[in-house]
Amino acid sequence: GYHSLGLKSDGSIVAWGANISGQCNVPAPNSGFTAVAAGYVHSLGLKSDGSIVAWGDNGSGQCNVPSPNSGFIAVAGGGYHSLGLKSDGSIVAWGYNGNGQCNVPSPNSGFIAIAAGALHSLALKSDGSVVAWGGQRNVPSPNSGFTAIAGGDLHSLGILRYHFTSPGALKQSSPAGTVFLESGVVTATAAQMGGFLYVEHQDRFSGLRVNTGDSRDLGARISVEGVLATAANGELEIAQATTGLLPSGDPLTPVALSNGVLGGGPFGLQDGITGASGLNNIGLLVITWGHVTEIESVTPPALPTWFKIDDGSGVSVKCLVPSTVTIDPGWQYVAVTGISSCEKIGADLHRLLRVRSQSDITPL
């Protein structure tokens, strides 16, 4: 209402603002707290032992934590009521109930987050749906895909996670929040790519870069959750990503493409190679071939990190190699497997093939 709370890393609470009902008087001992919540004129603190401490205005019993005061993992403060989430996924509500804001709907189970407004309550289910009761309870349709909730005075908020079955479907969308890729096969690992990996749909229609610190093996089937973004090189990616391991599927083989069609034209949110047309294949595991026309010039002991090939079409493709791959100056003709990617030079995107390992390069 008129006060604020802050939780310190040492487990203490700092409170400031109006203190007409003692809502800023943190009870002793001011330690061992893991979460805080502010109601209209009352305050709540969750202890590391799973108990709740409440202080401030108690005219409606909003500070009378029901017994047993244990097993709580989250708290929320409403206008004149309070909520506590138990470790078993159930919710306990107490305080003013004039609008039914303390009548937790049945079944009281499967909840993972709580929030409270002035005269209403909200809870997030593990299936991504939101349950609301009390004054403001009309959750918009479709009621699915939510990852977080918040209660305002007379309104509510939810963050959506957009669900996609393939990288191709994701590239054609315009999500404004967290995205979830249901399944993808790892075609390049974070170790091979230097901090990011690539996934591809089982049908080999589309692939995508995933910026994550997770280590996943080549060929693993994973789910991906993160934020859709465009990397500095102009490539669409899922950033700030976390991954989940799924049951294994069939390994993927590269798609054979000529140099002229590598990269392709634009596709949804993914820009195409400048001046190119045809199907966009950025993010796909591919194989191409050609005459080695150039190797990066470096001063020893530095080693070259790229070479270029031309398949006779007059289209040159830059092949970028990781530090584990040695470029042989004696190569004349090679077949190269890697991830179809791009390089941004000025405002233009140029073809780039990201080699994963030494075995990706076969002298011909």
Short mmCIF file of N, CA, C and O in Angstrom, two decimals, residues 2 6 8 22 30 32-33 56 120 130 140 190 223 262 280 300 305 317 339:
data_model
loop_
_atom_site.label_atom_id
_atom_site.label_comp_id
_atom_site.label_asym_id
_atom_site.label_seq_id
_atom_site.Cartn_x
_atom_site.Cartn_y
_atom_site.Cartn_z
N TYR A 2 1.58 1.44 1.11
CA TYR A 2 2.42 2.64 1.25
C TYR A 2 3.80 2.28 1.81
O TYR A 2 4.46 3.11 2.39
N GLY A 6 12.58 -5.20 1.20
CA GLY A 6 13.71 -5.71 0.45
C GLY A 6 14.37 -6.84 1.22
O GLY A 6 14.55 -6.74 2.45
N LYS A 8 17.67 -9.06 1.87
CA LYS A 8 19.13 -9.02 1.73
C LYS A 8 19.68 -10.44 1.51
O LYS A 8 19.04 -11.43 1.88
N GLY A 22 2.66 -0.58 11.77
CA GLY A 22 3.83 -1.38 12.13
C GLY A 22 4.29 -2.31 11.03
O GLY A 22 5.07 -3.23 11.29
N ASN A 30 15.67 -10.77 12.93
CA ASN A 30 15.60 -10.41 11.52
C ASN A 30 16.70 -11.15 10.76
O ASN A 30 17.70 -10.58 10.32
N GLY A 32 17.40 -15.27 8.52
CA GLY A 32 16.88 -16.56 8.06
C GLY A 32 15.72 -16.48 7.10
O GLY A 32 15.07 -17.48 6.82
N PHE A 33 15.45 -15.28 6.54
CA PHE A 33 14.35 -15.15 5.58
C PHE A 33 14.82 -15.52 4.17
O PHE A 33 15.97 -15.26 3.79
N GLY A 56 2.20 -6.19 11.02
CA GLY A 56 1.49 -5.02 10.50
C GLY A 56 0.03 -5.09 10.86
O GLY A 56 -0.37 -5.71 11.86
N HIS A 120 -8.47 -10.19 -4.77
CA HIS A 120 -8.48 -11.46 -5.50
C HIS A 120 -7.16 -12.18 -5.32
O HIS A 120 -6.17 -11.60 -4.83
N VAL A 130 -3.57 -20.77 -15.30
CA VAL A 130 -3.74 -19.87 -14.16
C VAL A 130 -5.13 -20.05 -13.57
O VAL A 130 -6.12 -20.10 -14.31
N PRO A 140 -7.81 -14.73 -19.41
CA PRO A 140 -8.07 -14.77 -20.87
C PRO A 140 -7.79 -16.15 -21.45
O PRO A 140 -6.96 -16.92 -20.96
N ALA A 190 28.04 -27.36 -27.92
CA ALA A 190 28.58 -26.09 -27.44
C ALA A 190 30.10 -26.11 -27.44
O ALA A 190 30.75 -25.09 -27.67
N SER A 223 14.74 -30.54 -25.39
CA SER A 223 13.80 -29.42 -25.44
C SER A 223 14.58 -28.16 -25.10
O SER A 223 15.61 -28.23 -24.43
N LEU A 262 23.45 -22.41 -50.49
CA LEU A 262 23.74 -22.33 -49.05
C LEU A 262 23.21 -21.01 -48.49
O LEU A 262 23.36 -19.95 -49.10
N ASN A 280 15.53 -21.04 -47.25
CA ASN A 280 16.49 -20.68 -46.21
C ASN A 280 16.93 -21.94 -45.47
O ASN A 280 16.10 -22.75 -45.05
N PRO A 300 52.73 -17.11 -38.00
CA PRO A 300 53.02 -18.18 -37.04
C PRO A 300 53.50 -17.59 -35.71
O PRO A 300 54.13 -16.51 -35.70
N THR A 305 42.02 -19.84 -39.18
CA THR A 305 40.72 -20.26 -38.62
C THR A 305 39.66 -20.44 -39.70
O THR A 305 38.54 -20.85 -39.39
N VAL A 317 32.33 -19.98 -50.55
CA VAL A 317 31.79 -20.22 -49.21
C VAL A 317 32.94 -20.23 -48.21
O VAL A 317 33.93 -20.95 -48.39
N ILE A 339 27.54 -26.66 -40.14
CA ILE A 339 26.27 -25.96 -39.96
C ILE A 339 26.21 -24.76 -40.90
O ILE A 339 27.11 -23.92 -40.92
#
